[in-house]
Amino acid sequence: MQNFVFQNPVKLIMGKGMISSLKDEIPSDRRIMITFGGGSVKRNGVYDQVKDALKGHYTVEFWGIEPNPSVETLRKAVELGKKEKIDYLLAVGGGSVIDGTKLISAALLYDGDPWDLVLAGRRITETVPLATVLTLPATGSEMNNGAVISRTETKEKFAFYSNYPVFSILDPQVTYTLPPHQVACGISDTFVHVMEQYLTVTGQSRVMDRWAEGICQTLVEIAPKIRENQHDYDVMADFMMSATMGLNGFIALGVSQDWATHMIGHELTAIHGLTHGHTLAIVFPGTMNILRKSKGEKIIQMGERVFGITSGTPDERIDATIARTDEFFRSLGLTTRLSEEGIGESTIVEIERRFRERNVHFGENGDVDGVVAGKILRDRI
Amino acid sequence: MQNFVFQNPVKLIMGKGMISSLKDEIPSDRRIMITFGGGSVKRNGVYDQVKDALKGHYTVEFWGIEPNPSVETLRKAVELGKKEKIDYLLAVGGGSVIDGTKLISAALLYDGDPWDLVLAGRRITETVPLATVLTLPATGSEMNNGAVISRTETKEKFAFYSNYPVFSILDPQVTYTLPPHQVACGISDTFVHVMEQYLTVTGQSRVMDRWAEGICQTLVEIAPKIRENQHDYDVMADFMMSATMGLNGFIALGVSQDWATHMIGHELTAIHGLTHGHTLAIVFPGTMNILRKSKGEKIIQMGERVFGITSGTPDERIDATIARTDEFFRSLGLTTRLSEEGIGESTIVEIERRFRERNVHFGENGDVDGVVAGKILRDRI
């Protein structure tokens, strides 16, 4: 086990009808800006529940935080927030809305351009309090201090760290009407979040291994049930719980982490606009295969505990585990090959170039540079 | 899944040499009272590490918080603390020292007798900040807001809830020199903590089930390794992690809880002075057997996932799982029968009487009263 310091102060409020607790959680004298994505919250009743709960509070609405939130959009929210002297933010949406609102919460207290804060490369802790009502389980942003922000004009996409949400409200019922592709991407995103914190080497922490495997076992078990019926409360609660627990630090205690798949996936989103969770389903089996030497023992452990693969030579077990992982993503209705999305050599060359130029060394061993990223992507053509 | 609200603000500082971070974690202008149990921290070097780290801080020491901390002892600490105008508490010890210090932290801001706060039966949130350096993994007190306090003169033992520690420092190396019986009781305590949050009914939360099972799988795996060599860092870190994660709320999200075994065990400690973890090893198999009707499905799931029991009729699988649980405790070197400790009918009658008099209804179904407690205990003669 590696030494670690852990603290996650988020108040998690989960269950049926819990959106109504907003009224007690946000002090009544706050000037709140509520941030939204598109209009789905108006169709599924979440918007009405939020507005009902906040009757009597001063609220301003900001609409239109897009998937892969862009600094171009967020600048407008910051401008409105400053004008309105906003001192509390409530993000109502999925990971993109929450991520974008994290940047707003820092930028409201900053005089320069919000993009400076993204480029600063350090955690920003001077922020306006932020709470969330989650509508799409996937990114775990509701219970962590990270965000990913894009800059459209330069097709860039970077991680940004600030404060944790004060509280997050999760009502599994809000997932009933999500588009199946978004649910599929949420499951894939969650699965790979867990893998980024798990698929390194064995023997670091038995408890963390079991917990990571436990989330993936859950996802494998519930995925077909969700495809069949998105209105089963307990199953959707398991999904929501998996996504939140998958990236709130609980499974990362004292273990090394990878994140190379995410870094490569971000580029596919930046260049081609693919949904984040979908890019991970394409890239991750390639990461497993190209890094099979350093990750081999852990792949075998994963194959045994998550997929029940117990026979064969080590190489056969690794191959079988990669195949089962690919099948799992395909069972969600996702494509898992670049060619299926019309992506080929020119994109790979561009990503190699970007990684070389930025001189990156991703992965738990720092060995995923442009060359290795190219190999991973070519493995997924 | 049941609705829930969760928040655990404890800063967990874990790893080799982390005790030295005390100097940065406690503001230098605080008047600290450090609380200890017996002298073991002087023999294993923890005392020196703590004092070194706090050079330059104002500190007062209070020694002698005993196993099953008594209000009689704690009153003296409160008196000293008030006289010294203590505004920060540092508990250096196991669950008993930490539990006792939780009551001190509340009582320092209370004018009456500390026992009033225990009897109040509500969470006390006006407290002096409290931090901990854990020396014995077992109770989880380092990362929760609960405590158990005894009153020697009346042989009473009750739960008490207050604030969470500000931070807790866990260095697995401090466990190397623990007496084997204490380690055994710590493992047993951890195992049953998990069971109290798990062994109810199936189908409440797949993730929580996997996480609870993951801790118990870990304990079953490491117990013989610990018996063999208490100086294996990674194994002792797994033990420490299991104990803390076993009772910090992480495995209790949205699921019902039992705690009847603990309530019965507390009486055995109060009457006979048995170590807490040991009482649980005696009582828990009885709880499983007497409540096998309501807990049957979950016992079968536990048997399969924790002990690999997959064949037989449901009743046979339940019997086998109870037998394996009993064997597990015995493998730790603990006795698991009342008669082995010279305890018999007169104690059972006394516990029945106490439960009847207090009109208790323990367990997830509220059906463990004096009569059922008597049955559970007679099952363990």
mmCIF file of N, CA, C and O in Angstrom, chain A residues 242-328:
data_model
loop_
_atom_site.group_PDB
_atom_site.id
_atom_site.type_symbol
_atom_site.label_atom_id
_atom_site.label_comp_id
_atom_site.label_asym_id
_atom_site.label_seq_id
_atom_site.Cartn_x
_atom_site.Cartn_y
_atom_site.Cartn_z
ATOM 1 N N SER A 242 -22.962 2.972 -8.382
ATOM 2 C CA SER A 242 -21.708 2.534 -9.021
ATOM 3 C C SER A 242 -20.949 3.725 -9.585
ATOM 4 O O SER A 242 -19.729 3.841 -9.418
ATOM 5 N N ALA A 243 -21.671 4.600 -10.275
ATOM 6 C CA ALA A 243 -21.015 5.742 -10.914
ATOM 7 C C ALA A 243 -20.406 6.680 -9.875
ATOM 8 O O ALA A 243 -19.273 7.143 -10.023
ATOM 9 N N THR A 244 -21.158 6.945 -8.812
ATOM 10 C CA THR A 244 -20.646 7.867 -7.790
ATOM 11 C C THR A 244 -19.475 7.248 -7.023
ATOM 12 O O THR A 244 -18.443 7.892 -6.812
ATOM 13 N N MET A 245 -19.630 5.997 -6.624
ATOM 14 C CA MET A 245 -18.568 5.326 -5.856
ATOM 15 C C MET A 245 -17.348 5.028 -6.735
ATOM 16 O O MET A 245 -16.253 4.802 -6.231
ATOM 17 N N GLY A 246 -17.548 5.033 -8.041
ATOM 18 C CA GLY A 246 -16.456 4.723 -8.956
ATOM 19 C C GLY A 246 -15.430 5.833 -9.084
ATOM 20 O O GLY A 246 -14.314 5.594 -9.562
ATOM 21 N N LEU A 247 -15.814 7.052 -8.677
ATOM 22 C CA LEU A 247 -14.833 8.139 -8.818
ATOM 23 C C LEU A 247 -14.975 9.189 -7.725
ATOM 24 O O LEU A 247 -14.977 10.395 -7.988
ATOM 25 N N ASN A 248 -15.091 8.714 -6.484
ATOM 26 C CA ASN A 248 -15.132 9.649 -5.360
ATOM 27 C C ASN A 248 -13.937 9.441 -4.428
ATOM 28 O O ASN A 248 -13.920 9.962 -3.316
ATOM 29 N N GLY A 249 -12.976 8.658 -4.888
ATOM 30 C CA GLY A 249 -11.783 8.428 -4.081
ATOM 31 C C GLY A 249 -11.839 7.172 -3.235
ATOM 32 O O GLY A 249 -10.805 6.688 -2.769
ATOM 33 N N PHE A 250 -13.041 6.618 -3.029
ATOM 34 C CA PHE A 250 -13.199 5.483 -2.109
ATOM 35 C C PHE A 250 -12.437 4.235 -2.580
ATOM 36 O O PHE A 250 -12.102 3.385 -1.756
ATOM 37 N N ILE A 251 -12.238 4.101 -3.902
ATOM 38 C CA ILE A 251 -11.546 2.885 -4.369
ATOM 39 C C ILE A 251 -10.101 3.186 -4.767
ATOM 40 O O ILE A 251 -9.429 2.346 -5.362
ATOM 41 N N ALA A 252 -9.627 4.378 -4.419
ATOM 42 C CA ALA A 252 -8.280 4.781 -4.844
ATOM 43 C C ALA A 252 -7.305 4.893 -3.675
ATOM 44 O O ALA A 252 -6.196 5.387 -3.841
ATOM 45 N N LEU A 253 -7.709 4.399 -2.512
ATOM 46 C CA LEU A 253 -6.894 4.618 -1.310
ATOM 47 C C LEU A 253 -5.627 3.763 -1.330
ATOM 48 O O LEU A 253 -5.689 2.539 -1.236
ATOM 49 N N GLY A 254 -4.492 4.417 -1.445
ATOM 50 C CA GLY A 254 -3.220 3.709 -1.335
ATOM 51 C C GLY A 254 -2.820 2.885 -2.547
ATOM 52 O O GLY A 254 -1.920 2.054 -2.442
ATOM 53 N N VAL A 255 -3.471 3.110 -3.677
ATOM 54 C CA VAL A 255 -3.102 2.362 -4.886
ATOM 55 C C VAL A 255 -2.682 3.311 -5.999
ATOM 56 O O VAL A 255 -3.110 4.473 -6.050
ATOM 57 N N SER A 256 -1.854 2.819 -6.915
ATOM 58 C CA SER A 256 -1.444 3.628 -8.060
ATOM 59 C C SER A 256 -2.589 3.710 -9.070
ATOM 60 O O SER A 256 -3.509 2.903 -9.054
ATOM 61 N N GLN A 257 -2.532 4.704 -9.938
ATOM 62 C CA GLN A 257 -3.602 4.906 -10.911
ATOM 63 C C GLN A 257 -3.025 5.065 -12.310
ATOM 64 O O GLN A 257 -1.875 5.407 -12.482
ATOM 65 N N ASP A 258 -3.854 4.834 -13.309
ATOM 66 C CA ASP A 258 -3.409 4.822 -14.693
ATOM 67 C C ASP A 258 -3.834 6.111 -15.431
ATOM 68 O O ASP A 258 -3.049 7.045 -15.566
ATOM 69 N N TRP A 259 -5.050 6.172 -15.911
ATOM 70 C CA TRP A 259 -5.668 7.315 -16.592
ATOM 71 C C TRP A 259 -5.179 7.551 -18.024
ATOM 72 O O TRP A 259 -5.571 8.526 -18.657
ATOM 73 N N ALA A 260 -4.370 6.651 -18.577
ATOM 74 C CA ALA A 260 -3.931 6.827 -19.965
ATOM 75 C C ALA A 260 -5.109 6.709 -20.936
ATOM 76 O O ALA A 260 -5.215 7.484 -21.898
ATOM 77 N N THR A 261 -6.001 5.749 -20.669
ATOM 78 C CA THR A 261 -7.165 5.577 -21.548
ATOM 79 C C THR A 261 -7.976 6.867 -21.621
ATOM 80 O O THR A 261 -8.419 7.285 -22.698
ATOM 81 N N HIS A 262 -8.153 7.505 -20.466
ATOM 82 C CA HIS A 262 -8.902 8.766 -20.469
ATOM 83 C C HIS A 262 -8.204 9.837 -21.297
ATOM 84 O O HIS A 262 -8.852 10.593 -22.020
ATOM 85 N N MET A 263 -6.900 9.910 -21.152
ATOM 86 C CA MET A 263 -6.170 10.967 -21.865
ATOM 87 C C MET A 263 -6.292 10.776 -23.384
ATOM 88 O O MET A 263 -6.458 11.748 -24.123
ATOM 89 N N ILE A 264 -6.217 9.526 -23.807
ATOM 90 C CA ILE A 264 -6.370 9.246 -25.246
ATOM 91 C C ILE A 264 -7.817 9.496 -25.677
ATOM 92 O O ILE A 264 -8.080 10.113 -26.712
ATOM 93 N N GLY A 265 -8.750 9.045 -24.841
ATOM 94 C CA GLY A 265 -10.166 9.242 -25.153
ATOM 95 C C GLY A 265 -10.528 10.713 -25.289
ATOM 96 O O GLY A 265 -11.302 11.099 -26.174
ATOM 97 N N HIS A 266 -9.965 11.548 -24.394
ATOM 98 C CA HIS A 266 -10.254 12.986 -24.462
ATOM 99 C C HIS A 266 -9.911 13.541 -25.842
ATOM 100 O O HIS A 266 -10.598 14.422 -26.367
ATOM 101 N N GLU A 267 -8.821 13.049 -26.417
ATOM 102 C CA GLU A 267 -8.419 13.549 -27.741
ATOM 103 C C GLU A 267 -9.443 13.157 -28.804
ATOM 104 O O GLU A 267 -9.760 13.948 -29.698
ATOM 105 N N LEU A 268 -9.967 11.930 -28.703
ATOM 106 C CA LEU A 268 -10.990 11.494 -29.668
ATOM 107 C C LEU A 268 -12.242 12.362 -29.556
ATOM 108 O O LEU A 268 -12.875 12.701 -30.556
ATOM 109 N N THR A 269 -12.580 12.736 -28.327
ATOM 110 C CA THR A 269 -13.725 13.634 -28.150
ATOM 111 C C THR A 269 -13.405 15.013 -28.706
ATOM 112 O O THR A 269 -14.222 15.623 -29.420
ATOM 113 N N ALA A 270 -12.214 15.492 -28.391
ATOM 114 C CA ALA A 270 -11.847 16.846 -28.826
ATOM 115 C C ALA A 270 -11.839 16.938 -30.359
ATOM 116 O O ALA A 270 -12.293 17.926 -30.936
ATOM 117 N N ILE A 271 -11.351 15.891 -31.015
ATOM 118 C CA ILE A 271 -11.216 15.943 -32.475
ATOM 119 C C ILE A 271 -12.510 15.553 -33.182
ATOM 120 O O ILE A 271 -12.900 16.167 -34.167
ATOM 121 N N HIS A 272 -13.201 14.535 -32.655
ATOM 122 C CA HIS A 272 -14.365 14.008 -33.379
ATOM 123 C C HIS A 272 -15.704 14.195 -32.679
ATOM 124 O O HIS A 272 -16.743 13.821 -33.231
ATOM 125 N N GLY A 273 -15.686 14.724 -31.451
ATOM 126 C CA GLY A 273 -16.949 14.969 -30.765
ATOM 127 C C GLY A 273 -17.630 13.718 -30.229
ATOM 128 O O GLY A 273 -18.792 13.762 -29.828
ATOM 129 N N LEU A 274 -16.933 12.597 -30.213
ATOM 130 C CA LEU A 274 -17.520 11.362 -29.666
ATOM 131 C C LEU A 274 -17.828 11.527 -28.178
ATOM 132 O O LEU A 274 -17.086 12.180 -27.449
ATOM 133 N N THR A 275 -18.913 10.914 -27.725
ATOM 134 C CA THR A 275 -19.251 10.946 -26.304
ATOM 135 C C THR A 275 -18.121 10.306 -25.497
ATOM 136 O O THR A 275 -17.584 9.267 -25.882
ATOM 137 N N HIS A 276 -17.816 10.953 -24.372
ATOM 138 C CA HIS A 276 -16.662 10.530 -23.568
ATOM 139 C C HIS A 276 -16.676 9.033 -23.247
ATOM 140 O O HIS A 276 -15.704 8.309 -23.511
ATOM 141 N N GLY A 277 -17.784 8.538 -22.687
ATOM 142 C CA GLY A 277 -17.846 7.131 -22.296
ATOM 143 C C GLY A 277 -17.643 6.202 -23.483
ATOM 144 O O GLY A 277 -17.090 5.108 -23.343
ATOM 145 N N HIS A 278 -18.086 6.647 -24.644
ATOM 146 C CA HIS A 278 -17.936 5.850 -25.861
ATOM 147 C C HIS A 278 -16.455 5.750 -26.262
ATOM 148 O O HIS A 278 -15.974 4.682 -26.627
ATOM 149 N N THR A 279 -15.735 6.858 -26.148
ATOM 150 C CA THR A 279 -14.307 6.816 -26.500
ATOM 151 C C THR A 279 -13.553 5.820 -25.617
ATOM 152 O O THR A 279 -12.645 5.130 -26.075
ATOM 153 N N LEU A 280 -13.985 5.725 -24.353
ATOM 154 C CA LEU A 280 -13.296 4.817 -23.430
ATOM 155 C C LEU A 280 -13.523 3.364 -23.828
ATOM 156 O O LEU A 280 -12.618 2.528 -23.722
ATOM 157 N N ALA A 281 -14.751 3.079 -24.284
ATOM 158 C CA ALA A 281 -15.063 1.708 -24.718
ATOM 159 C C ALA A 281 -14.219 1.321 -25.924
ATOM 160 O O ALA A 281 -13.850 0.158 -26.101
ATOM 161 N N ILE A 282 -13.894 2.301 -26.753
ATOM 162 C CA ILE A 282 -13.048 2.031 -27.924
ATOM 163 C C ILE A 282 -11.588 1.839 -27.488
ATOM 164 O O ILE A 282 -10.925 0.885 -27.906
ATOM 165 N N VAL A 283 -11.108 2.745 -26.650
ATOM 166 C CA VAL A 283 -9.672 2.766 -26.343
ATOM 167 C C VAL A 283 -9.256 1.692 -25.330
ATOM 168 O O VAL A 283 -8.202 1.065 -25.475
ATOM 169 N N PHE A 284 -10.085 1.484 -24.295
ATOM 170 C CA PHE A 284 -9.618 0.694 -23.153
ATOM 171 C C PHE A 284 -9.115 -0.715 -23.488
ATOM 172 O O PHE A 284 -8.049 -1.132 -22.993
ATOM 173 N N PRO A 285 -9.828 -1.471 -24.339
ATOM 174 C CA PRO A 285 -9.277 -2.798 -24.669
ATOM 175 C C PRO A 285 -7.894 -2.699 -25.314
ATOM 176 O O PRO A 285 -7.056 -3.603 -25.132
ATOM 177 N N GLY A 286 -7.624 -1.622 -26.018
ATOM 178 C CA GLY A 286 -6.293 -1.421 -26.603
ATOM 179 C C GLY A 286 -5.238 -1.176 -25.541
ATOM 180 O O GLY A 286 -4.117 -1.685 -25.616
ATOM 181 N N THR A 287 -5.599 -0.391 -24.541
ATOM 182 C CA THR A 287 -4.678 -0.162 -23.424
ATOM 183 C C THR A 287 -4.338 -1.494 -22.750
ATOM 184 O O THR A 287 -3.180 -1.772 -22.432
ATOM 185 N N MET A 288 -5.377 -2.307 -22.543
ATOM 186 C CA MET A 288 -5.145 -3.621 -21.915
ATOM 187 C C MET A 288 -4.166 -4.446 -22.750
ATOM 188 O O MET A 288 -3.247 -5.072 -22.223
ATOM 189 N N ASN A 289 -4.375 -4.449 -24.049
ATOM 190 C CA ASN A 289 -3.568 -5.319 -24.915
ATOM 191 C C ASN A 289 -2.132 -4.819 -25.070
ATOM 192 O O ASN A 289 -1.182 -5.585 -24.919
ATOM 193 N N ILE A 290 -1.975 -3.540 -25.344
ATOM 194 C CA ILE A 290 -0.616 -3.018 -25.581
ATOM 195 C C ILE A 290 0.202 -3.021 -24.288
ATOM 196 O O ILE A 290 1.419 -3.209 -24.311
ATOM 197 N N LEU A 291 -0.482 -2.816 -23.137
ATOM 198 C CA LEU A 291 0.253 -2.810 -21.861
ATOM 199 C C LEU A 291 0.098 -4.144 -21.121
ATOM 200 O O LEU A 291 0.221 -4.199 -19.892
ATOM 201 N N ARG A 292 -0.141 -5.221 -21.859
ATOM 202 C CA ARG A 292 -0.405 -6.525 -21.246
ATOM 203 C C ARG A 292 0.784 -7.055 -20.455
ATOM 204 O O ARG A 292 0.628 -7.904 -19.578
ATOM 205 N N LYS A 293 1.959 -6.554 -20.760
ATOM 206 C CA LYS A 293 3.130 -7.038 -20.034
ATOM 207 C C LYS A 293 3.124 -6.490 -18.595
ATOM 208 O O LYS A 293 3.221 -7.236 -17.638
ATOM 209 N N SER A 294 2.988 -5.168 -18.469
ATOM 210 C CA SER A 294 3.027 -4.587 -17.118
ATOM 211 C C SER A 294 1.720 -4.823 -16.355
ATOM 212 O O SER A 294 1.719 -4.876 -15.126
ATOM 213 N N LYS A 295 0.599 -4.938 -17.062
ATOM 214 C CA LYS A 295 -0.700 -5.095 -16.398
ATOM 215 C C LYS A 295 -1.176 -6.547 -16.341
ATOM 216 O O LYS A 295 -2.276 -6.819 -15.831
ATOM 217 N N GLY A 296 -0.379 -7.470 -16.878
ATOM 218 C CA GLY A 296 -0.847 -8.847 -17.076
ATOM 219 C C GLY A 296 -1.453 -9.517 -15.855
ATOM 220 O O GLY A 296 -2.568 -10.049 -15.909
ATOM 221 N N GLU A 297 -0.738 -9.477 -14.730
ATOM 222 C CA GLU A 297 -1.246 -10.153 -13.532
ATOM 223 C C GLU A 297 -2.582 -9.581 -13.084
ATOM 224 O O GLU A 297 -3.466 -10.306 -12.634
ATOM 225 N N LYS A 298 -2.704 -8.254 -13.225
ATOM 226 C CA LYS A 298 -3.954 -7.639 -12.768
ATOM 227 C C LYS A 298 -5.082 -7.950 -13.746
ATOM 228 O O LYS A 298 -6.236 -8.117 -13.331
ATOM 229 N N ILE A 299 -4.756 -8.038 -15.037
ATOM 230 C CA ILE A 299 -5.777 -8.419 -16.023
ATOM 231 C C ILE A 299 -6.300 -9.819 -15.708
ATOM 232 O O ILE A 299 -7.507 -10.077 -15.757
ATOM 233 N N ILE A 300 -5.386 -10.715 -15.343
ATOM 234 C CA ILE A 300 -5.793 -12.085 -15.008
ATOM 235 C C ILE A 300 -6.695 -12.090 -13.768
ATOM 236 O O ILE A 300 -7.715 -12.771 -13.729
ATOM 237 N N GLN A 301 -6.313 -11.303 -12.759
ATOM 238 C CA GLN A 301 -7.149 -11.209 -11.551
ATOM 239 C C GLN A 301 -8.535 -10.664 -11.881
ATOM 240 O O GLN A 301 -9.552 -11.156 -11.400
ATOM 241 N N MET A 302 -8.554 -9.636 -12.716
ATOM 242 C CA MET A 302 -9.824 -9.039 -13.132
ATOM 243 C C MET A 302 -10.671 -10.054 -13.895
ATOM 244 O O MET A 302 -11.875 -10.203 -13.657
ATOM 245 N N GLY A 303 -10.034 -10.766 -14.828
ATOM 246 C CA GLY A 303 -10.753 -11.770 -15.619
ATOM 247 C C GLY A 303 -11.396 -12.809 -14.726
ATOM 248 O O GLY A 303 -12.566 -13.179 -14.919
ATOM 249 N N GLU A 304 -10.649 -13.230 -13.715
ATOM 250 C CA GLU A 304 -11.173 -14.253 -12.820
ATOM 251 C C GLU A 304 -12.324 -13.712 -11.966
ATOM 252 O O GLU A 304 -13.385 -14.328 -11.874
ATOM 253 N N ARG A 305 -12.109 -12.551 -11.367
ATOM 254 C CA ARG A 305 -13.087 -12.080 -10.379
ATOM 255 C C ARG A 305 -14.292 -11.378 -11.000
ATOM 256 O O ARG A 305 -15.375 -11.397 -10.431
ATOM 257 N N VAL A 306 -14.085 -10.696 -12.129
ATOM 258 C CA VAL A 306 -15.209 -9.971 -12.737
ATOM 259 C C VAL A 306 -15.934 -10.829 -13.769
ATOM 260 O O VAL A 306 -17.156 -10.818 -13.859
ATOM 261 N N PHE A 307 -15.159 -11.615 -14.560
ATOM 262 C CA PHE A 307 -15.789 -12.373 -15.641
ATOM 263 C C PHE A 307 -15.768 -13.886 -15.416
ATOM 264 O O PHE A 307 -16.244 -14.644 -16.262
ATOM 265 N N GLY A 308 -15.154 -14.344 -14.316
ATOM 266 C CA GLY A 308 -15.141 -15.777 -14.036
ATOM 267 C C GLY A 308 -14.239 -16.587 -14.949
ATOM 268 O O GLY A 308 -14.458 -17.777 -15.157
ATOM 269 N N ILE A 309 -13.211 -15.948 -15.512
ATOM 270 C CA ILE A 309 -12.278 -16.654 -16.400
ATOM 271 C C ILE A 309 -11.181 -17.290 -15.544
ATOM 272 O O ILE A 309 -10.365 -16.587 -14.942
ATOM 273 N N THR A 310 -11.174 -18.630 -15.500
ATOM 274 C CA THR A 310 -10.250 -19.292 -14.568
ATOM 275 C C THR A 310 -9.321 -20.297 -15.240
ATOM 276 O O THR A 310 -8.454 -20.864 -14.575
ATOM 277 N N SER A 311 -9.470 -20.531 -16.542
ATOM 278 C CA SER A 311 -8.601 -21.545 -17.151
ATOM 279 C C SER A 311 -7.830 -20.972 -18.335
ATOM 280 O O SER A 311 -8.200 -19.939 -18.900
ATOM 281 N N GLY A 312 -6.767 -21.673 -18.699
ATOM 282 C CA GLY A 312 -5.933 -21.232 -19.813
ATOM 283 C C GLY A 312 -4.558 -20.802 -19.345
ATOM 284 O O GLY A 312 -4.326 -20.620 -18.144
ATOM 285 N N THR A 313 -3.658 -20.622 -20.292
ATOM 286 C CA THR A 313 -2.340 -20.074 -19.963
ATOM 287 C C THR A 313 -2.533 -18.607 -19.610
ATOM 288 O O THR A 313 -3.579 -18.013 -19.927
ATOM 289 N N PRO A 314 -1.533 -17.998 -18.971
ATOM 290 C CA PRO A 314 -1.672 -16.576 -18.665
ATOM 291 C C PRO A 314 -2.045 -15.757 -19.904
ATOM 292 O O PRO A 314 -2.953 -14.913 -19.842
ATOM 293 N N ASP A 315 -1.385 -16.004 -21.022
ATOM 294 C CA ASP A 315 -1.699 -15.226 -22.219
ATOM 295 C C ASP A 315 -3.122 -15.461 -22.707
ATOM 296 O O ASP A 315 -3.799 -14.533 -23.147
ATOM 297 N N GLU A 316 -3.558 -16.705 -22.622
ATOM 298 C CA GLU A 316 -4.938 -17.007 -23.026
ATOM 299 C C GLU A 316 -5.940 -16.310 -22.109
ATOM 300 O O GLU A 316 -6.971 -15.805 -22.561
ATOM 301 N N ARG A 317 -5.621 -16.289 -20.827
ATOM 302 C CA ARG A 317 -6.542 -15.640 -19.882
ATOM 303 C C ARG A 317 -6.585 -14.132 -20.123
ATOM 304 O O ARG A 317 -7.650 -13.506 -19.999
ATOM 305 N N ILE A 318 -5.438 -13.567 -20.444
ATOM 306 C CA ILE A 318 -5.412 -12.135 -20.752
ATOM 307 C C ILE A 318 -6.242 -11.863 -22.011
ATOM 308 O O ILE A 318 -7.082 -10.950 -22.035
ATOM 309 N N ASP A 319 -6.014 -12.669 -23.053
ATOM 310 C CA ASP A 319 -6.786 -12.502 -24.284
ATOM 311 C C ASP A 319 -8.292 -12.627 -24.023
ATOM 312 O O ASP A 319 -9.088 -11.827 -24.510
ATOM 313 N N ALA A 320 -8.647 -13.636 -23.231
ATOM 314 C CA ALA A 320 -10.072 -13.864 -22.955
ATOM 315 C C ALA A 320 -10.664 -12.692 -22.178
ATOM 316 O O ALA A 320 -11.810 -12.281 -22.423
ATOM 317 N N THR A 321 -9.883 -12.137 -21.254
ATOM 318 C CA THR A 321 -10.390 -11.016 -20.449
ATOM 319 C C THR A 321 -10.577 -9.770 -21.320
ATOM 320 O O THR A 321 -11.575 -9.038 -21.177
ATOM 321 N N ILE A 322 -9.631 -9.528 -22.221
ATOM 322 C CA ILE A 322 -9.778 -8.389 -23.137
ATOM 323 C C ILE A 322 -11.004 -8.588 -24.025
ATOM 324 O O ILE A 322 -11.802 -7.667 -24.222
ATOM 325 N N ALA A 323 -11.169 -9.811 -24.521
ATOM 326 C CA ALA A 323 -12.325 -10.096 -25.388
ATOM 327 C C ALA A 323 -13.637 -9.886 -24.630
ATOM 328 O O ALA A 323 -14.582 -9.284 -25.156
ATOM 329 N N ARG A 324 -13.682 -10.356 -23.372
ATOM 330 C CA ARG A 324 -14.907 -10.202 -22.587
ATOM 331 C C ARG A 324 -15.185 -8.735 -22.283
ATOM 332 O O ARG A 324 -16.341 -8.306 -22.202
ATOM 333 N N THR A 325 -14.130 -7.959 -22.082
ATOM 334 C CA THR A 325 -14.311 -6.524 -21.822
ATOM 335 C C THR A 325 -14.891 -5.849 -23.063
ATOM 336 O O THR A 325 -15.842 -5.057 -22.975
ATOM 337 N N ASP A 326 -14.316 -6.176 -24.215
ATOM 338 C CA ASP A 326 -14.829 -5.637 -25.476
ATOM 339 C C ASP A 326 -16.297 -6.041 -25.684
ATOM 340 O O ASP A 326 -17.144 -5.208 -26.010
ATOM 341 N N GLU A 327 -16.588 -7.317 -25.440
ATOM 342 C CA GLU A 327 -17.977 -7.812 -25.566
ATOM 343 C C GLU A 327 -18.917 -7.062 -24.629
ATOM 344 O O GLU A 327 -20.060 -6.778 -24.976
ATOM 345 N N PHE A 328 -18.426 -6.801 -23.403
ATOM 346 C CA PHE A 328 -19.260 -6.082 -22.436
ATOM 347 C C PHE A 328 -19.658 -4.715 -22.991
ATOM 348 O O PHE A 328 -20.832 -4.335 -22.973
#
